Short mmCIF file of C-alpha atoms in Angstrom, two decimals:
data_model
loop_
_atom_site.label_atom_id
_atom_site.label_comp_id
_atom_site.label_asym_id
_atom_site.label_seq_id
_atom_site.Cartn_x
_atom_site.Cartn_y
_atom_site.Cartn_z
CA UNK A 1 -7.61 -16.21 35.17
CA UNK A 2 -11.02 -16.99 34.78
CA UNK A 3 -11.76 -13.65 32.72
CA UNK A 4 -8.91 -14.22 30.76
CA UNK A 5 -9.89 -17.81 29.74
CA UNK A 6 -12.88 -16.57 28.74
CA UNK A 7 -12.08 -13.42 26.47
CA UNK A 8 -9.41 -16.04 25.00
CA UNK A 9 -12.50 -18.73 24.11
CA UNK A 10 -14.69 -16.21 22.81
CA UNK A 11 -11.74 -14.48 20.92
CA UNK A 12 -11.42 -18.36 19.09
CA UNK A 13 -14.77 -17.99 18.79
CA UNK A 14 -15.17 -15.02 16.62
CA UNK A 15 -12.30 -16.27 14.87
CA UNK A 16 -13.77 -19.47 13.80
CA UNK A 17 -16.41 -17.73 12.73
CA UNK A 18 -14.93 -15.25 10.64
CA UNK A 19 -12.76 -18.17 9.13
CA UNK A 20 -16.04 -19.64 8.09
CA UNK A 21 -17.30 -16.57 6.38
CA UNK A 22 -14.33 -15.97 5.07
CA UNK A 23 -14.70 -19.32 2.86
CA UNK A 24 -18.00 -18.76 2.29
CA UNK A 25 -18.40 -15.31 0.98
CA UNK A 26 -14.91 -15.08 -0.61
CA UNK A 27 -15.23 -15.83 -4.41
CA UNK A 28 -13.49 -18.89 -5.88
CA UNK A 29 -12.70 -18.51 -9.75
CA UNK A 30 -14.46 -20.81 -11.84
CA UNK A 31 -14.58 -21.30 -15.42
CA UNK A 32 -17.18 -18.97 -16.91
CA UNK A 33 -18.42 -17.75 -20.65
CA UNK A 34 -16.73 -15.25 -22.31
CA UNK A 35 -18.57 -12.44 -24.45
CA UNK A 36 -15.16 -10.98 -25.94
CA UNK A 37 -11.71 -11.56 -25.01
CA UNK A 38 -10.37 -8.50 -23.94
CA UNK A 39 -6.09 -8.18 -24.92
CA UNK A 40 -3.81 -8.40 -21.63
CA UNK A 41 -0.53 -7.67 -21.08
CA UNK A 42 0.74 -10.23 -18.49
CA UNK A 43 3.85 -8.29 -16.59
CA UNK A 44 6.57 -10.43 -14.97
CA UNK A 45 9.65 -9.23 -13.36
CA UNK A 46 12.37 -11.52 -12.76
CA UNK A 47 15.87 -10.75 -11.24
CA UNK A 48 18.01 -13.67 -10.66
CA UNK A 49 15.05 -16.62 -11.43
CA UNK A 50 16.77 -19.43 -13.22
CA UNK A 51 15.07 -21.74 -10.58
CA UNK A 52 11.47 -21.32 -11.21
CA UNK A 53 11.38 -18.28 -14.28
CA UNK A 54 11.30 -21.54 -17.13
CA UNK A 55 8.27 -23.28 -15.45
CA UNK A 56 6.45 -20.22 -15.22
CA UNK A 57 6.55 -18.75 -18.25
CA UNK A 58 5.69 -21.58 -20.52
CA UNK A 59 3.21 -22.31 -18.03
CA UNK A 60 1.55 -18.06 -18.71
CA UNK A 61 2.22 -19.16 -22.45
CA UNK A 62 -0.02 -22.06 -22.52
CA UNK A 63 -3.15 -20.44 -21.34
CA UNK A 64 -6.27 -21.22 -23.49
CA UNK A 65 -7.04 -17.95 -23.64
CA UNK A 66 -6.39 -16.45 -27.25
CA UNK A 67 -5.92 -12.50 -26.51
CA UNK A 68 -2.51 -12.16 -24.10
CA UNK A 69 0.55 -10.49 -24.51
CA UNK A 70 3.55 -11.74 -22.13
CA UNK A 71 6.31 -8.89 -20.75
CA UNK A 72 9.50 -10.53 -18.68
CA UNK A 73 11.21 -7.34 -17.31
CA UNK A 74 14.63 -9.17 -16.81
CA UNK A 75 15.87 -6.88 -14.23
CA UNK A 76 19.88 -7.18 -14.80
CA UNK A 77 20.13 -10.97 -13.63
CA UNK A 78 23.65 -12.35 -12.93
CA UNK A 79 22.24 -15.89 -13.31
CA UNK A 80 20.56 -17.57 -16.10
CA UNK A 81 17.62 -16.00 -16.57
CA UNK A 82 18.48 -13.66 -19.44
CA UNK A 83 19.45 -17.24 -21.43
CA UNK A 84 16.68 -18.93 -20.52
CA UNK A 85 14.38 -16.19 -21.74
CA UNK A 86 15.95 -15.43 -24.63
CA UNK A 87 15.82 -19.29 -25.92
CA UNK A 88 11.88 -18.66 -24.99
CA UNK A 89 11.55 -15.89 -27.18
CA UNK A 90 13.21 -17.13 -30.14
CA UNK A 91 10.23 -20.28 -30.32
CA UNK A 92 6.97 -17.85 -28.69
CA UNK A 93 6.89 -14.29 -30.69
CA UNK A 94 4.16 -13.68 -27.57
CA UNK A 95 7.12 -13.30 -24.89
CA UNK A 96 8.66 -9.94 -24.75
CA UNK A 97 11.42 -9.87 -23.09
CA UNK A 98 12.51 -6.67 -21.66
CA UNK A 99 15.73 -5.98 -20.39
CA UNK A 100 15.57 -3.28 -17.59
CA UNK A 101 17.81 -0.46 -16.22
CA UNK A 102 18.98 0.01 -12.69
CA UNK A 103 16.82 1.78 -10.51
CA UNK A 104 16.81 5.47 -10.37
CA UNK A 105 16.74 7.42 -6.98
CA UNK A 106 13.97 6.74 -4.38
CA UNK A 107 12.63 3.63 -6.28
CA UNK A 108 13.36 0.02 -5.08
CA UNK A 109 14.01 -2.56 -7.52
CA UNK A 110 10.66 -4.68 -8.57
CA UNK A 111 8.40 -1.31 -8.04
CA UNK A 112 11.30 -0.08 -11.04
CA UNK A 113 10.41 -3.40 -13.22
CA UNK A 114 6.70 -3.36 -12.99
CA UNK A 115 6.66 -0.17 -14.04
CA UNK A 116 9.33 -0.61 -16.69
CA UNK A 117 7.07 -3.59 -18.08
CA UNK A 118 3.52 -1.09 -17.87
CA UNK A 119 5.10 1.15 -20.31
CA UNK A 120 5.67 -1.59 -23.22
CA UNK A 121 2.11 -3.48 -22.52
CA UNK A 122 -0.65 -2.69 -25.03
CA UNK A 123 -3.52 -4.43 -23.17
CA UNK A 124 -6.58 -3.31 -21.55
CA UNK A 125 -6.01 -5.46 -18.74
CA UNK A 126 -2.93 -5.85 -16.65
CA UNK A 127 -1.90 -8.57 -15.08
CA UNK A 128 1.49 -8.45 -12.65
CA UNK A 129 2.83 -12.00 -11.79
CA UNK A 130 5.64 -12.86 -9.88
CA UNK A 131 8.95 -14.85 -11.62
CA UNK A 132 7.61 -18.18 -9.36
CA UNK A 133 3.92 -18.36 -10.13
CA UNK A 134 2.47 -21.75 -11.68
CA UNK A 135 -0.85 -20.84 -13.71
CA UNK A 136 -2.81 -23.97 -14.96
CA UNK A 137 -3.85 -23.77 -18.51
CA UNK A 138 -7.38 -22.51 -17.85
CA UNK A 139 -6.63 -19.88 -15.38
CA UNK A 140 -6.08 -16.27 -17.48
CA UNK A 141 -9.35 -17.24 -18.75
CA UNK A 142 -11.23 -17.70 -16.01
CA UNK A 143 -9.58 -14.65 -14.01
CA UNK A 144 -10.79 -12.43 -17.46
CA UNK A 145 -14.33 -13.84 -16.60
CA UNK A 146 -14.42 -13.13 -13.30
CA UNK A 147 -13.30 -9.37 -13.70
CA UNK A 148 -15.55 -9.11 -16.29
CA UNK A 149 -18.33 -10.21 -14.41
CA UNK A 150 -17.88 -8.15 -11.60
CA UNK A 151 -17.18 -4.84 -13.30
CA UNK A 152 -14.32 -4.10 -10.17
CA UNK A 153 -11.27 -2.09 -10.97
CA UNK A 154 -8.97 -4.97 -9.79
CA UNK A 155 -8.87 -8.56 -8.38
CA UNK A 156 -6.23 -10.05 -6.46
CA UNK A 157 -5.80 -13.79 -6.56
CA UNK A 158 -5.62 -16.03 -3.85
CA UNK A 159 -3.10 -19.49 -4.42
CA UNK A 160 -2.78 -22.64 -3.48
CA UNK A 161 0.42 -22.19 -0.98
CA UNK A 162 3.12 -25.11 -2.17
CA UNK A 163 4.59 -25.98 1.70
CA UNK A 164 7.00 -28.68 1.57
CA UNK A 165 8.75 -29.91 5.53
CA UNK A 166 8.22 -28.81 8.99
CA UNK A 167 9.92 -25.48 8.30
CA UNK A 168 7.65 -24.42 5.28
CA UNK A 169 4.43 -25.86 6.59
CA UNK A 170 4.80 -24.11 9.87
CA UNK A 171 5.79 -20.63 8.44
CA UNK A 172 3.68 -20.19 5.10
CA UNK A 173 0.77 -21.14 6.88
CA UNK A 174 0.33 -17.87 8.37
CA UNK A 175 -0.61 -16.02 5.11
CA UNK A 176 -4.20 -17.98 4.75
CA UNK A 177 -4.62 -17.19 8.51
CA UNK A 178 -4.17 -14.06 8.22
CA UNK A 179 -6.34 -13.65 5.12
CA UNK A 180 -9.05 -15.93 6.26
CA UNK A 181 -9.33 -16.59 10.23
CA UNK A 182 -7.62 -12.62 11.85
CA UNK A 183 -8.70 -10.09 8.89
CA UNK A 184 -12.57 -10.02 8.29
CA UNK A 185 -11.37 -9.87 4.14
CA UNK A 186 -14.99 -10.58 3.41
CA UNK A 187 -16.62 -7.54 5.33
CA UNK A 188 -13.79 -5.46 4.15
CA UNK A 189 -14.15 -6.35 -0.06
CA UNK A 190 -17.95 -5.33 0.57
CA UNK A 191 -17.18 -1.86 2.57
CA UNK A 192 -14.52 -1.13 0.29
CA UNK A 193 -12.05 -0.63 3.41
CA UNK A 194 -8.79 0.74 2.01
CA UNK A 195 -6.63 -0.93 4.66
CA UNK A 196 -8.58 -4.76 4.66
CA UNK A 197 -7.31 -4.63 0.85
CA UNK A 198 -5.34 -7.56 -0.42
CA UNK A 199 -3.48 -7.84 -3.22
CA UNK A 200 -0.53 -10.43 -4.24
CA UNK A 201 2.55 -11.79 -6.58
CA UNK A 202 0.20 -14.54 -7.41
CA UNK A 203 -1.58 -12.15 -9.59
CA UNK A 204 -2.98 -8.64 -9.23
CA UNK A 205 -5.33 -8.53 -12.52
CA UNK A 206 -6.54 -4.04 -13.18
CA UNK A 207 -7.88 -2.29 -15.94
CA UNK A 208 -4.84 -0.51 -17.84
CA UNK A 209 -6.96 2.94 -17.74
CA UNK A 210 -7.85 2.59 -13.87
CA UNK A 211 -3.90 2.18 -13.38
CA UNK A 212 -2.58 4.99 -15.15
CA UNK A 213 -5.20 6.90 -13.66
CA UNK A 214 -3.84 6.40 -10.18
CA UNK A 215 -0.02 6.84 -11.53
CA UNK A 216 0.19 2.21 -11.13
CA UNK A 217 3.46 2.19 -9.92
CA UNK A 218 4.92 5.03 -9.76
CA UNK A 219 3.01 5.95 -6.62
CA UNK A 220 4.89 2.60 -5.53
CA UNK A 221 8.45 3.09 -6.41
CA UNK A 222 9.69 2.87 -1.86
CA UNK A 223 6.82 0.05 -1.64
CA UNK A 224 8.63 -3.09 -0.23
CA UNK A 225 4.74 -4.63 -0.67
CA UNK A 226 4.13 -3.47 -3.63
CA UNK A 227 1.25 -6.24 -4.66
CA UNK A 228 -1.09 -5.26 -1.53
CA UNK A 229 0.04 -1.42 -1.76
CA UNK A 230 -1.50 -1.66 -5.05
CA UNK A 231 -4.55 -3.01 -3.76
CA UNK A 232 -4.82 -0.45 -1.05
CA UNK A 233 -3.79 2.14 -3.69
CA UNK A 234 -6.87 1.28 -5.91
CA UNK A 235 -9.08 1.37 -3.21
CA UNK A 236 -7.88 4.69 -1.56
CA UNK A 237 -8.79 6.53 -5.30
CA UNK A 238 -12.08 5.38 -4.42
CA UNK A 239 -12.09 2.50 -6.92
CA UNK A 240 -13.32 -1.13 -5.75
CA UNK A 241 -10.86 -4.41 -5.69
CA UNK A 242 -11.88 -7.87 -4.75
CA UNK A 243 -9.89 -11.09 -3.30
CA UNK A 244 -10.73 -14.36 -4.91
CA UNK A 245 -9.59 -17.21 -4.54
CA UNK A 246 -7.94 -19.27 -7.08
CA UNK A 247 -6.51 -22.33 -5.56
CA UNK A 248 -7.56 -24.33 -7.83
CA UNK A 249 -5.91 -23.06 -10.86
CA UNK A 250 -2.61 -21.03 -9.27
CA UNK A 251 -0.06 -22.47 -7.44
CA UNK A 252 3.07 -21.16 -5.63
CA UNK A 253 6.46 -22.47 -3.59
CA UNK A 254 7.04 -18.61 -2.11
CA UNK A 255 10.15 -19.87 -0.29
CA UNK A 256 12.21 -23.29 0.02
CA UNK A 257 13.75 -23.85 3.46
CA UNK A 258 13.21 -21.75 6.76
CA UNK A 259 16.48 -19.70 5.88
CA UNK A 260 15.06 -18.08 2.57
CA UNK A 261 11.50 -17.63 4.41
CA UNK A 262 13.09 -15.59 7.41
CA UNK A 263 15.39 -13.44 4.96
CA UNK A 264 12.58 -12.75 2.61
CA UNK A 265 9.74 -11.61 5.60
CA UNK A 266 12.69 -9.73 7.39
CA UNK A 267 12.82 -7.60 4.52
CA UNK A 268 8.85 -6.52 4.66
CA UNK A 269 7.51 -7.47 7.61
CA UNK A 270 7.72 -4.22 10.02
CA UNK A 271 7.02 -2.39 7.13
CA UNK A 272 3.46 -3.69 7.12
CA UNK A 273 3.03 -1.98 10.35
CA UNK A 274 4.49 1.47 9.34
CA UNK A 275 7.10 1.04 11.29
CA UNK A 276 5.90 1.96 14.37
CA UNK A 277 7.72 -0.04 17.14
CA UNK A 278 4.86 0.55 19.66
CA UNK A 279 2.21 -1.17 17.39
CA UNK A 280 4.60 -4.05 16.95
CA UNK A 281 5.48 -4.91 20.62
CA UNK A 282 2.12 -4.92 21.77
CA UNK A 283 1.36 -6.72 18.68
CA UNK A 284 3.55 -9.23 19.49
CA UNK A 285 2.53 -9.80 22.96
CA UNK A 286 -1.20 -10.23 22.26
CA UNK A 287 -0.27 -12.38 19.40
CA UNK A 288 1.48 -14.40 21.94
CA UNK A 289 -1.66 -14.36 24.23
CA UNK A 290 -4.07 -15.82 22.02
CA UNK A 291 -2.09 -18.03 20.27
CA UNK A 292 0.32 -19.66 22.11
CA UNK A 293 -0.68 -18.80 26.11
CA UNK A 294 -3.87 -21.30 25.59
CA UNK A 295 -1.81 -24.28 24.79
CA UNK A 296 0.92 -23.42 27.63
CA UNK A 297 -1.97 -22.92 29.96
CA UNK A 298 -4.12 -26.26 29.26
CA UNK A 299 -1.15 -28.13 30.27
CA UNK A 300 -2.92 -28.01 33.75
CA UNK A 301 -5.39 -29.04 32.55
CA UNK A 302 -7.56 -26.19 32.78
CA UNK A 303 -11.34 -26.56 30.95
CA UNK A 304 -10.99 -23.02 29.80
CA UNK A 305 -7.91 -23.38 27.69
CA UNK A 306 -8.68 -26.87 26.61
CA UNK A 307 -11.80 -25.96 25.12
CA UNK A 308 -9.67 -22.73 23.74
CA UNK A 309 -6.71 -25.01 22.26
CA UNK A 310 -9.93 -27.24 20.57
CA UNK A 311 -11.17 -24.06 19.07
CA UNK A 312 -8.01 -23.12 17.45
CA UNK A 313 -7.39 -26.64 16.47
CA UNK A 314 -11.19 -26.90 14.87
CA UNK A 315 -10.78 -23.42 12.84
CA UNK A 316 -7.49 -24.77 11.29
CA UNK A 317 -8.19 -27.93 10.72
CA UNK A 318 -11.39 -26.39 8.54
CA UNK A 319 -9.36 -24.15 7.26
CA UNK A 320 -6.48 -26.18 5.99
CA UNK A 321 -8.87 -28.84 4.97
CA UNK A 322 -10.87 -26.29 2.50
CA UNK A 323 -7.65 -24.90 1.07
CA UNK A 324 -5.95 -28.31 0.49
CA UNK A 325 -3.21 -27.95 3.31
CA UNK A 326 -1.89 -31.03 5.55
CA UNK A 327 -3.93 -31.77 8.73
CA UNK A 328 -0.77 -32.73 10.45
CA UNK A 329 0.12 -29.58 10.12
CA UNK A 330 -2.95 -27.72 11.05
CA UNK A 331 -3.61 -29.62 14.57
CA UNK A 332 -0.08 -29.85 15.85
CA UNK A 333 1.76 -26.94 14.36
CA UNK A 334 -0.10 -23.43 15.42
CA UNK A 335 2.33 -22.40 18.40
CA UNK A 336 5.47 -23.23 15.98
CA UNK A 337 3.82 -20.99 13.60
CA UNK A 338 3.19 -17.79 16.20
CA UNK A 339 6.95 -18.34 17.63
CA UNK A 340 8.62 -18.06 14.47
CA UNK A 341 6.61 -15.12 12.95
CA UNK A 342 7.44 -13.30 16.59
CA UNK A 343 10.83 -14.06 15.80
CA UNK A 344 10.66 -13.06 11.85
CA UNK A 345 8.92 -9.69 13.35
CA UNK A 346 11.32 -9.18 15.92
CA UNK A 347 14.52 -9.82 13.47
CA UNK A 348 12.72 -6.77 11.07
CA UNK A 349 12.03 -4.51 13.59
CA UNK A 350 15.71 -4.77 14.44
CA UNK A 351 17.43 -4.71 10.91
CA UNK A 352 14.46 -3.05 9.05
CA UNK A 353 13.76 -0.20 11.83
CA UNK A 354 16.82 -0.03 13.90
CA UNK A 355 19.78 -0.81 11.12
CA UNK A 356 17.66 0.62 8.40
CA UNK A 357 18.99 -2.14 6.19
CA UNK A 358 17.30 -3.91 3.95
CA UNK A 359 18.70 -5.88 1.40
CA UNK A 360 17.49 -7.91 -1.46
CA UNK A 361 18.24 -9.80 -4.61
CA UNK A 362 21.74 -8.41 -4.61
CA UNK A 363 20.56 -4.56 -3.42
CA UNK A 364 20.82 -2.62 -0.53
CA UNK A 365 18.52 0.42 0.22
CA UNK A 366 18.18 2.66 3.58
CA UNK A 367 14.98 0.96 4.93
CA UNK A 368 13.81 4.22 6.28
CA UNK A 369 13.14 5.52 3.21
CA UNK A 370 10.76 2.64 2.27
CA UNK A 371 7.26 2.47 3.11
CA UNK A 372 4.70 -0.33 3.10
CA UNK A 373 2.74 0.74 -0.09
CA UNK A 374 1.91 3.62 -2.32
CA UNK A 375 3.51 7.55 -0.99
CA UNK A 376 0.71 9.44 1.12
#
């Protein structure tokens, strides 16, 4: 046990480490001067949004930034959405409101809409935001800036996570891990690494040219990740993307209540590990090693995996802390977090992989015939 306590301290070692240069070397947006104000065509498909499509699309139409276009794919809603956006239109001549078709063969629905909404924007930017985003009023500007600074094909934004309850707090949580204390995001922006590429709804900001170069969606239409296929997709042309954070001026409430988090992972989750059932067992298990083992096992009091359990607790707590997330939640909520994602996992591999259902926003598609991102 003693070699095991010890690969599992230094393990929490490395990670704390990596979650530290992860804050450091990834970018945060900041307000910066622009030389011209390039037009973009912001891209937002909604299907069924009547809950949050209101907020966030006056909030996209009061950006101080003067050159913008905004596209709403409505993508055949049976709700309110199609009202709500027409009464939008009729006061802002900048919304365009596009009403979509159903998907053809071999495409899945918000792959369809994105690229529905590319082929009515005029801008030479892109920018593809999800129906629940909040922007602050500075934010296309300073996301124009930072692009334009940098000279990369395409940036991905990073959000402030909304998390309201146990449920929420415990389950979202794992997406800034992920991106900042497992994945070395900052080694993999400055190798270019196709597959340490991250992308997201919160706003995946590319250069119109760049994405019709690489076919944009439609080398997407089976991707049930379509915002981090693109960011892989970019990179695997041999073009450069960047993560940056943008807490500060983006906000998102991905899911409310642990029922709509586990349906909407279910639907993607073994996808991210192309489906190979292998790779996700003994995934699982080492997951469950490192993150949950240390706190079962320093209930005897062991040195080893107290001083591991205070290494997990310190990287979250400075993680949390930097991004603006509760402390409660970061010291007492880590072995919640692991045991649900196992479970979310688990549930996907079963109706993702061995059902080969997946169903969403009112469709239903044979899951085998879906893929993580772009078509090899």
């Amino acid at each position: 046990m003693h070699i095991v306590g010890t690969i599992l301290l230094v393990y929490w070692a490395l990670a704390l480490l990596n979650t530290i240069l992860n804050l450091l070397l990834i970018r945060r947006v900041r307000p910066r001067a622009l030389d011209r104000e390039p037009l973009v065509s912001i891209i937002v498909p909604a299907r069924d949004e009547e809950r949050s499509i209101e907020v966030t699309v006056r909030a996209l139409l009061s950006q101080d930034y003067g050159s913008f276009e905004l596209i709403v794919v409505n993508d055949r809603s049976t709700d309110a959405t199609g009202a709500i956006l027409a009464r939008i239109a009729a006061e802002d001549a900048r919304l365009r409101v596009v009403d979509n078709e159903e998907p053809p063969p071999g495409w899945l629905g918000k792959p369809w809409a994105l690229h529905q909404g590319s082929r009515h924007a005029r801008g030479e930017l892109l920018l593809f935001v999800d129906a629940d985003i909040l922007y602050g009023p500075g934010a296309l500007r300073a996301v124009v800036a930072e692009i334009e600074r940098s000279g990369v094909t395409m940036i991905g934004l990073f959000p402030h996570l909304e998390m309201h309850g146990l449920w929420e707090n415990a389950t979202m949580a794992n997406l800034p891990m992920l991106g900042f204390t497992f994945l070395p995001t900052w080694l993999g922006d400055r190798l270019k690494l196709t597959t340490l590429a991250i992308g997201g709804g919160t706003g995946n900001l590319i250069r119109h040219a760049d994405y019709e170069a690489i076919r944009g969606h439609e080398a997407l239409k089976a991707a049930v990740v379509d915002d981090i296929g693109l960011a892989r997709h970019v990179r695997s042309s041999g073009r450069h993307t960047e993560l940056i954070r943008a807490e500060n001026l983006i906000s998102v409430r991905m899911y409310h209540g642990l029922a709509e988090m586990v349906r909407g992972f279910t639907k993607n989750s073994f996808a991210t590990m192309d489906r190979r059932y292998v790779a996700v067992i003994l995934g699982l298990l080492f997951s469950l090693l490192v993150n949950v083992f240390p706190y079962v096992w320093a209930l005897t009091g062991d040195r080893l995996a107290l001083a591991t359990v205070g290494l997990i607790t310190l990287t979250r707590v400075i993680l949390f802390a930097t991004l603006g997330y509760p402390l409660w939640s970061a010291v007492f909520l880590h072995p919640l977090q692991i045991l649900l994602w196992t479970f979310i996992m688990a549930r996907s591999m079963w109706i993702t992989g061995v059902r080969r259902q997946l169903n969403w926003r009112g469709r239903s598609y044979d899951a085998a015939q879906t893929r993580f991102g772009a078509e090899r």
